Amino acid sequence: MRRRYVSLAAAGLAATMTVTLTGCGSGSGGNDVALTLIAADYGDSKANSSQHYWDDLVRDFQEQNPGIKVDVKVYNWTVVDKKVEDLVNAGKAPDMAQVGAYADYAARGKLYGADDLLSIPVQADFTPSLAEAGEYQRKQYGMPFGASTRRLFYNKKLFAAAGITSPPQNWADIVSDAQALKAHGVKIPFALPLGPEETQAETLEWLLAGGGDYTDNIGKYTLNAPENVKTFEWLQKNLVGKDLTGVDPAKLNREDAFAAFADGDVGMLNGHPTLMKQAEAKGIDYGTVELPGATGKAKATMGVADWMMAFKQNGHRTEVGTFLNFVYSQKNVLKFSADYNLLPVTSSASQAMLADDKFSKLHGFLAQLPNAHFYPSDKTSWPLVSKTIKSRMGATVGPHGNPSATLTDIQNIADTADNTAE
């Protein structure tokens, strides 16, 4: 995937332009249009379900645009992608969907491009690295909606009890700190969740820390690159082989690792902003630092974005554009990010968050976003590759694993899928 390196300040120039609340170009026109949106739920209970966010937003929107009605249905992440897929395949696509992937629909010609919908100031306000991650064949179809980066979390109380005076800065520090934590009786010195839930994320975090990635600068898969093999051989030998992960990484899911950290059983792990709220709810005194790399700080961290997309089927381009311009106002983007401990996807909302001390714990994550590396979600082969990574990478760090062979197998699968998609 191509990568663009910009500062938030530079990206924020777009925020100085006036945001309009009208769609671009012509569509079905007229009044009394009913739009449908299927969205993912970012809450962990009915009390903080994303349905509340959308209900408030739609009420405000309809007060200003009485001729456009919007029906938002929120589904759990475990089913929302399949729900949208089933509707599209049945010829009943919603007007909009906010889910985890967009490339397949874009490749099938089912989506409006962002520039078909958004005013120029609104589209220009997307954080450039996120806008670029939403491109398929150099045209933006995926509009980012909710983002995060990764940092290393550590338990300050456990560190102090084990005599560790500062968080790790490189991989050698991780090993020595994990050994000290283990000697002090910590159950899981370093949590390495390579179970099937989110293996593709933990894998990418480590590949980036080791100087590698899933793809090169022109989007070609590089799964079995020497630096990637070296990274997983290091994990196999120095963390798993020295019994510093506490449990078998292939059987540890991210959700369980986060819960164990919040329970005080984990010394260190890689995490995203939602872990902060989870840890604070259990009274854990934690710190975060940039991901350690092989010899110093990692050159980049992983970024994750979810995607808003708009389907052509119902032809409501003007009305959808009007609604999405409203959705991506600074006020609404910042509110969603604040409600769910996520990073804003626009430069104007990012600047507002950086200027507000109440978001100080998110500032470190946010500062990393412009240079973050993302999944190759612009590739229609990525879902298959991601599924394969989930099923294979946990076992490869075990005593009988072979990182070189595993990564080469996945590389071959990726290449075949890529060639088939062309």
Coordinates of C-alpha atoms in Angstrom, one line a residue:
M1 CA 0.0 0.0 0.0
R2 CA 1.2 3.5 -0.8
R3 CA 2.0 5.6 2.3
R4 CA 2.0 9.3 2.8
Y5 CA 3.8 11.0 5.7
V6 CA 2.3 14.3 6.8
S7 CA 2.0 16.2 10.0
L8 CA -1.4 16.8 11.6
A9 CA -0.7 20.5 11.4
A10 CA -0.3 20.3 7.7
A11 CA -3.2 18.0 7.3
G12 CA -5.2 20.5 9.4
L13 CA -5.1 23.1 6.6
A14 CA -8.3 21.6 5.2
A15 CA -10.1 22.5 8.5
T16 CA -9.8 26.2 7.7
M17 CA -12.1 25.8 4.8
T18 CA -15.9 26.2 5.2
V19 CA -17.8 23.0 5.5
T20 CA -20.9 22.9 3.5
L21 CA -23.9 20.7 4.3
T22 CA -24.9 20.0 0.7
G23 CA -24.1 17.0 -1.5
C24 CA -22.2 17.3 -4.7
G25 CA -23.7 16.8 -8.1
S26 CA -27.2 15.5 -8.9
G27 CA -29.0 12.5 -7.6
S28 CA -32.6 11.5 -7.1
G29 CA -33.5 15.0 -5.8
G30 CA -36.8 16.0 -4.2
N31 CA -38.1 15.8 -0.7
D32 CA -39.3 13.0 1.6
V33 CA -36.4 10.7 0.8
A34 CA -35.8 7.8 3.2
L35 CA -32.2 6.7 3.6
T36 CA -31.0 3.5 5.3
L37 CA -27.7 3.1 7.2
I38 CA -26.4 -0.1 8.7
A39 CA -23.7 0.6 11.3
A40 CA -21.4 -1.3 13.7
D41 CA -21.8 -1.1 17.4
Y42 CA -18.8 0.3 19.3
G43 CA -20.4 0.1 22.7
D44 CA -20.0 -2.8 25.2
S45 CA -23.6 -2.6 26.6
K46 CA -27.0 -1.3 25.7
A47 CA -26.2 1.8 27.8
N48 CA -23.5 3.0 25.5
S49 CA -24.5 1.4 22.3
S50 CA -23.7 3.3 19.1
Q51 CA -27.4 3.4 18.5
H52 CA -27.6 6.3 21.0
Y53 CA -25.0 8.2 19.0
W54 CA -26.8 7.7 15.7
D55 CA -30.2 8.5 17.2
D56 CA -29.0 11.9 18.5
L57 CA -27.1 12.7 15.2
V58 CA -30.1 11.8 13.0
R59 CA -32.5 13.9 15.2
D60 CA -30.2 16.9 14.8
F61 CA -29.8 16.2 11.0
Q62 CA -33.5 15.9 10.4
E63 CA -34.3 19.1 12.2
Q64 CA -32.0 20.9 9.6
N65 CA -33.1 18.7 6.7
P66 CA -36.8 17.8 7.1
G67 CA -37.1 16.3 3.7
I68 CA -34.6 13.6 4.4
K69 CA -35.3 10.7 6.8
V70 CA -32.5 8.4 7.9
D71 CA -33.1 5.0 9.5
V72 CA -30.0 3.7 11.2
K73 CA -29.8 0.1 12.4
V74 CA -26.8 -0.9 14.6
Y75 CA -25.5 -4.4 14.7
N76 CA -22.8 -6.2 16.7
W77 CA -19.4 -6.4 15.0
T78 CA -19.7 -10.2 14.9
V79 CA -22.6 -10.0 12.4
V80 CA -22.6 -6.5 10.8
D81 CA -20.4 -7.3 7.9
K82 CA -22.4 -10.4 7.0
K83 CA -25.6 -8.5 7.3
V84 CA -24.5 -6.0 4.7
E85 CA -23.1 -8.7 2.5
D86 CA -26.4 -10.6 2.6
L87 CA -28.4 -7.5 1.7
V88 CA -26.2 -6.6 -1.2
N89 CA -26.2 -10.1 -2.6
A90 CA -30.0 -10.1 -2.3
G91 CA -30.2 -6.9 -4.3
K92 CA -31.4 -4.9 -1.3
A93 CA -28.3 -2.8 -0.5
P94 CA -28.6 -0.1 2.1
D95 CA -27.9 3.4 1.1
M96 CA -24.9 3.4 3.5
A97 CA -23.0 1.0 5.5
Q98 CA -20.4 1.6 8.2
V99 CA -18.4 -1.7 8.6
G100 CA -14.9 -3.2 8.4
A101 CA -14.1 -3.4 4.6
Y102 CA -15.0 -1.7 1.4
A103 CA -12.7 -3.0 -1.4
D104 CA -14.8 -5.9 -2.6
Y105 CA -17.9 -3.7 -3.1
A106 CA -15.7 -1.0 -4.8
A107 CA -14.2 -3.7 -7.2
R108 CA -17.7 -4.8 -8.1
G109 CA -18.7 -1.2 -9.0
K110 CA -21.4 -0.9 -6.3
L111 CA -20.1 2.1 -4.5
Y112 CA -20.2 5.9 -5.0
G113 CA -16.7 7.5 -4.7
A114 CA -16.2 9.9 -1.9
D115 CA -15.9 12.8 -4.3
D116 CA -19.3 11.9 -5.7
L117 CA -20.8 12.6 -2.3
L118 CA -18.7 15.0 -0.2
S119 CA -18.0 18.7 -0.5
I120 CA -14.4 19.5 -1.3
P121 CA -13.7 20.9 2.2
V122 CA -15.1 17.8 3.9
Q123 CA -13.2 15.3 1.8
A124 CA -10.0 17.3 2.2
D125 CA -10.4 17.2 5.9
F126 CA -9.8 13.5 6.2
T127 CA -6.5 12.7 7.8
P128 CA -4.4 12.0 4.6
S129 CA -3.1 8.6 5.7
L130 CA -6.7 7.5 6.3
A131 CA -8.0 8.9 3.1
E132 CA -5.3 7.1 1.2
A133 CA -6.1 3.8 3.0
G134 CA -9.6 4.2 1.7
E135 CA -8.6 4.2 -1.9
Y136 CA -9.3 1.4 -4.4
Q137 CA -7.3 1.8 -7.7
R138 CA -6.5 5.4 -6.7
K139 CA -10.1 6.5 -6.1
Q140 CA -11.5 6.9 -2.5
Y141 CA -14.5 4.7 -1.9
G142 CA -13.9 4.0 1.8
M143 CA -14.6 7.0 4.1
P144 CA -12.8 6.4 7.4
F145 CA -15.0 6.2 10.4
G146 CA -13.3 5.6 13.7
A147 CA -9.5 5.0 13.9
S148 CA -6.9 3.8 16.4
T149 CA -3.2 3.2 16.6
R150 CA -1.2 0.9 18.9
R151 CA 1.1 1.5 21.8
L152 CA 2.7 -0.7 24.4
F153 CA 0.8 -0.7 27.7
Y154 CA 2.6 -1.6 31.0
N155 CA 1.4 -2.0 34.5
K156 CA 3.2 0.5 36.7
K157 CA 2.6 -1.3 40.0
L158 CA 3.9 -4.6 38.7
F159 CA 6.9 -2.8 37.1
A160 CA 7.8 -1.1 40.4
A161 CA 7.4 -4.2 42.4
A162 CA 9.7 -6.0 40.1
G163 CA 12.3 -3.2 40.4
I164 CA 11.8 -2.0 36.8
T165 CA 12.4 1.8 36.7
S166 CA 11.4 2.6 33.1
P167 CA 9.3 1.1 30.3
P168 CA 11.0 -0.9 27.5
Q169 CA 12.5 1.0 24.6
N170 CA 13.6 -2.0 22.5
W171 CA 13.2 -5.8 22.2
A172 CA 16.1 -6.5 24.6
D173 CA 14.4 -4.4 27.2
I174 CA 11.2 -6.3 26.7
V175 CA 13.0 -9.6 27.4
S176 CA 14.8 -8.3 30.5
D177 CA 11.7 -6.7 31.9
A178 CA 9.6 -9.8 31.2
Q179 CA 12.1 -11.9 33.0
A180 CA 12.1 -9.6 36.0
L181 CA 8.2 -9.7 36.0
K182 CA 8.3 -13.5 35.8
A183 CA 10.8 -13.7 38.7
H184 CA 8.4 -11.5 40.7
G185 CA 5.5 -14.0 40.1
V186 CA 3.6 -12.1 37.4
K187 CA 1.3 -14.6 35.7
I188 CA 1.7 -13.2 32.2
P189 CA 4.8 -11.1 31.9
F190 CA 4.1 -10.2 28.2
A191 CA 0.8 -11.0 26.7
L192 CA 1.1 -12.1 23.1
P193 CA -2.5 -12.6 21.7
L194 CA -2.0 -14.6 18.5
G195 CA -5.3 -16.5 19.0
P196 CA -7.8 -16.4 16.1
E197 CA -9.7 -13.3 17.2
E198 CA -7.3 -10.6 16.0
T199 CA -4.1 -12.3 15.0
Q200 CA -3.7 -10.2 11.9
A201 CA -3.3 -7.1 14.1
E202 CA -0.8 -8.5 16.6
T203 CA 1.2 -9.9 13.7
L204 CA 1.3 -6.5 11.9
E205 CA 2.4 -4.7 15.0
W206 CA 5.4 -7.0 15.4
L207 CA 6.3 -6.9 11.7
L208 CA 6.4 -3.1 11.8
A209 CA 8.5 -3.2 14.9
G210 CA 10.9 -5.4 13.1
G211 CA 11.2 -3.2 10.1
G212 CA 8.8 -5.2 7.9
D213 CA 5.2 -5.0 6.8
Y214 CA 2.5 -7.0 5.0
T215 CA 3.2 -5.1 1.7
D216 CA 5.8 -3.0 0.1
N217 CA 5.4 0.6 -1.2
I218 CA 3.7 -0.5 -4.4
G219 CA 1.2 -2.8 -2.7
K220 CA 2.9 -6.2 -3.3
Y221 CA 2.6 -8.7 -0.5
T222 CA 6.0 -9.2 1.3
L223 CA 4.9 -11.6 4.0
N224 CA 8.0 -13.8 3.8
A225 CA 10.5 -11.0 3.6
P226 CA 13.6 -11.7 5.6
E227 CA 12.9 -9.1 8.2
N228 CA 9.4 -10.6 8.8
V229 CA 10.8 -14.1 9.2
K230 CA 13.5 -12.7 11.6
T231 CA 10.8 -11.0 13.7
F232 CA 8.8 -14.2 14.3
E233 CA 11.9 -16.3 14.9
W234 CA 12.8 -13.7 17.6
L235 CA 9.4 -14.1 19.2
Q236 CA 9.6 -17.9 19.1
K237 CA 13.1 -17.9 20.7
N238 CA 13.0 -15.0 23.1
L239 CA 9.5 -14.6 24.3
V240 CA 7.7 -18.0 23.9
G241 CA 10.8 -20.1 24.1
K242 CA 11.8 -18.4 27.4
D243 CA 8.2 -18.9 28.8
L244 CA 7.7 -15.1 29.1
T245 CA 4.2 -15.1 27.6
G246 CA 2.5 -17.0 30.4
V247 CA 0.1 -18.8 28.1
D248 CA 0.2 -20.3 24.6
P249 CA -0.1 -17.3 22.2
A250 CA -2.1 -19.4 19.8
K251 CA -4.8 -19.8 22.4
L252 CA -4.8 -16.2 23.7
N253 CA -7.3 -13.8 22.1
R254 CA -7.0 -10.1 22.3
E255 CA -10.2 -9.7 24.3
D256 CA -8.9 -12.1 26.9
A257 CA -5.5 -10.5 27.0
F258 CA -7.1 -7.1 27.6
A259 CA -9.3 -8.5 30.4
A260 CA -6.2 -10.1 32.0
F261 CA -4.4 -6.7 31.9
A262 CA -7.4 -5.0 33.5
D263 CA -7.3 -7.7 36.2
G264 CA -3.7 -7.0 37.0
D265 CA -2.3 -10.3 35.7
V266 CA -0.3 -8.9 32.7
G267 CA 2.9 -6.9 32.9
M268 CA 3.0 -5.7 29.3
L269 CA 1.1 -5.9 26.0
N270 CA 0.4 -4.1 22.8
G271 CA -3.0 -2.3 23.0
H272 CA -5.3 0.3 21.5
P273 CA -7.1 3.2 23.2
T274 CA -10.1 1.3 24.3
L275 CA -7.9 -0.6 26.8
M276 CA -7.5 2.6 28.7
K277 CA -11.1 2.7 29.8
Q278 CA -11.1 -1.0 30.6
A279 CA -8.0 -0.7 32.8
E280 CA -9.1 2.4 34.5
A281 CA -12.5 0.8 35.4
K282 CA -10.5 -1.9 37.4
G283 CA -8.2 0.7 39.0
I284 CA -5.0 -0.3 37.1
D285 CA -2.2 2.3 37.1
Y286 CA -0.8 1.9 33.6
G287 CA 1.5 3.8 31.2
T288 CA 1.9 3.7 27.5
V289 CA 4.9 4.1 25.2
E290 CA 5.6 3.8 21.5
L291 CA 6.0 0.2 20.4
P292 CA 9.6 -0.9 21.0
G293 CA 11.6 -2.1 17.9
A294 CA 14.5 -4.4 17.5
T295 CA 17.1 -1.8 18.4
G296 CA 15.0 1.2 19.4
K297 CA 11.5 2.6 18.9
A298 CA 9.6 1.0 16.1
K299 CA 9.8 3.0 12.9
A300 CA 6.0 2.9 12.6
T301 CA 2.9 1.7 14.4
M302 CA -0.2 0.0 13.1
G303 CA -3.2 2.0 12.4
V304 CA -6.8 0.7 12.1
A305 CA -9.8 2.4 10.5
D306 CA -13.3 1.2 9.9
W307 CA -15.2 2.4 6.9
M308 CA -18.3 4.2 5.8
M309 CA -19.4 3.5 2.2
A310 CA -22.4 4.5 0.1
F311 CA -24.1 2.1 -2.4
K312 CA -25.3 3.2 -5.8
Q313 CA -28.3 0.9 -5.9
N314 CA -31.0 3.2 -4.6
G315 CA -29.7 6.3 -6.4
H316 CA -29.9 8.8 -3.5
R317 CA -26.6 10.4 -4.2
T318 CA -27.5 14.0 -3.3
E319 CA -29.3 13.0 -0.1
V320 CA -26.6 10.6 1.0
G321 CA -24.0 13.4 0.4
T322 CA -26.0 15.8 2.4
F323 CA -26.2 13.4 5.3
L324 CA -22.5 12.4 5.2
N325 CA -21.3 16.0 5.0
F326 CA -23.2 16.4 8.3
V327 CA -21.8 13.2 9.8
Y328 CA -18.2 14.4 9.1
S329 CA -18.6 17.8 10.7
Q330 CA -16.0 18.5 13.4
K331 CA -18.6 18.4 16.1
N332 CA -19.9 15.0 15.2
V333 CA -16.5 13.4 14.5
L334 CA -15.1 14.6 17.8
K335 CA -18.2 13.5 19.8
F336 CA -18.1 10.0 18.4
S337 CA -14.3 9.7 19.1
A338 CA -14.8 11.0 22.7
D339 CA -17.8 8.6 23.3
Y340 CA -15.8 5.5 22.3
N341 CA -12.2 6.3 23.0
L342 CA -11.2 6.4 19.3
L343 CA -9.2 8.7 17.2
P344 CA -10.8 11.3 15.0
V345 CA -10.6 10.6 11.3
T346 CA -10.5 14.3 10.3
S347 CA -7.8 16.9 10.7
S348 CA -10.1 19.5 12.2
A349 CA -11.4 17.1 14.9
S350 CA -7.8 15.9 15.5
Q351 CA -6.6 19.4 16.1
A352 CA -9.5 20.0 18.5
M353 CA -8.6 16.8 20.4
L354 CA -4.9 17.8 20.6
A355 CA -5.9 21.2 22.0
D356 CA -8.0 19.8 24.8
D357 CA -6.3 18.5 27.9
K358 CA -9.2 16.2 28.8
F359 CA -8.0 14.0 25.9
S360 CA -4.4 14.0 27.0
K361 CA -4.2 10.2 27.3
L362 CA -5.2 9.9 23.7
H363 CA -2.6 12.4 22.4
G364 CA 0.2 9.9 22.1
F365 CA -2.0 7.6 20.0
L366 CA -3.2 10.5 17.9
A367 CA 0.3 11.8 17.2
Q368 CA 1.1 8.5 15.6
L369 CA -1.9 8.4 13.2
P370 CA -0.5 10.3 10.2
N371 CA 2.5 8.0 9.8
A372 CA 0.7 4.7 10.8
H373 CA 0.7 1.7 8.5
F374 CA -2.7 0.1 7.8
Y375 CA -3.9 -3.3 6.6
P376 CA -3.9 -3.6 2.8
S377 CA -7.7 -3.2 2.9
D378 CA -7.6 -1.8 -0.7
K379 CA -6.8 -5.4 -1.9
T380 CA -9.8 -7.7 -2.6
S381 CA -7.4 -10.6 -1.6
W382 CA -7.0 -9.2 1.9
P383 CA -9.9 -11.0 3.6
L384 CA -8.5 -14.4 2.5
V385 CA -5.0 -13.4 3.5
S386 CA -6.2 -12.1 6.9
K387 CA -8.2 -15.3 7.5
T388 CA -5.1 -17.4 6.8
I389 CA -2.9 -15.3 9.1
K390 CA -5.5 -15.8 11.9
S391 CA -5.4 -19.5 11.5
R392 CA -1.6 -20.0 11.1
M393 CA 0.5 -17.4 12.9
G394 CA -0.2 -18.4 16.5
A395 CA 1.2 -21.9 16.1
T396 CA 4.3 -20.7 14.3
V397 CA 5.8 -19.2 17.4
G398 CA 5.3 -22.5 19.3
P399 CA 8.1 -25.1 19.9
H400 CA 7.3 -26.9 16.7
G401 CA 6.6 -23.8 14.6
N402 CA 8.6 -22.8 11.5
P403 CA 8.2 -19.0 10.9
S404 CA 9.9 -19.1 7.5
A405 CA 7.8 -22.0 6.1
T406 CA 4.6 -20.5 7.5
L407 CA 5.2 -17.1 6.1
T408 CA 6.2 -18.5 2.7
D409 CA 3.0 -20.6 2.6
I410 CA 0.9 -17.5 3.4
Q411 CA 2.9 -15.5 0.8
N412 CA 2.0 -18.1 -1.8
I413 CA -1.7 -18.0 -0.9
A414 CA -1.6 -14.2 -1.1
D415 CA 0.1 -14.2 -4.4
T416 CA -2.4 -16.6 -5.9
A417 CA -5.3 -14.6 -4.5
D418 CA -3.8 -11.4 -5.9
N419 CA -3.3 -12.9 -9.3
T420 CA -6.9 -14.3 -9.4
A421 CA -8.3 -10.8 -8.5
E422 CA -6.4 -9.1 -11.3

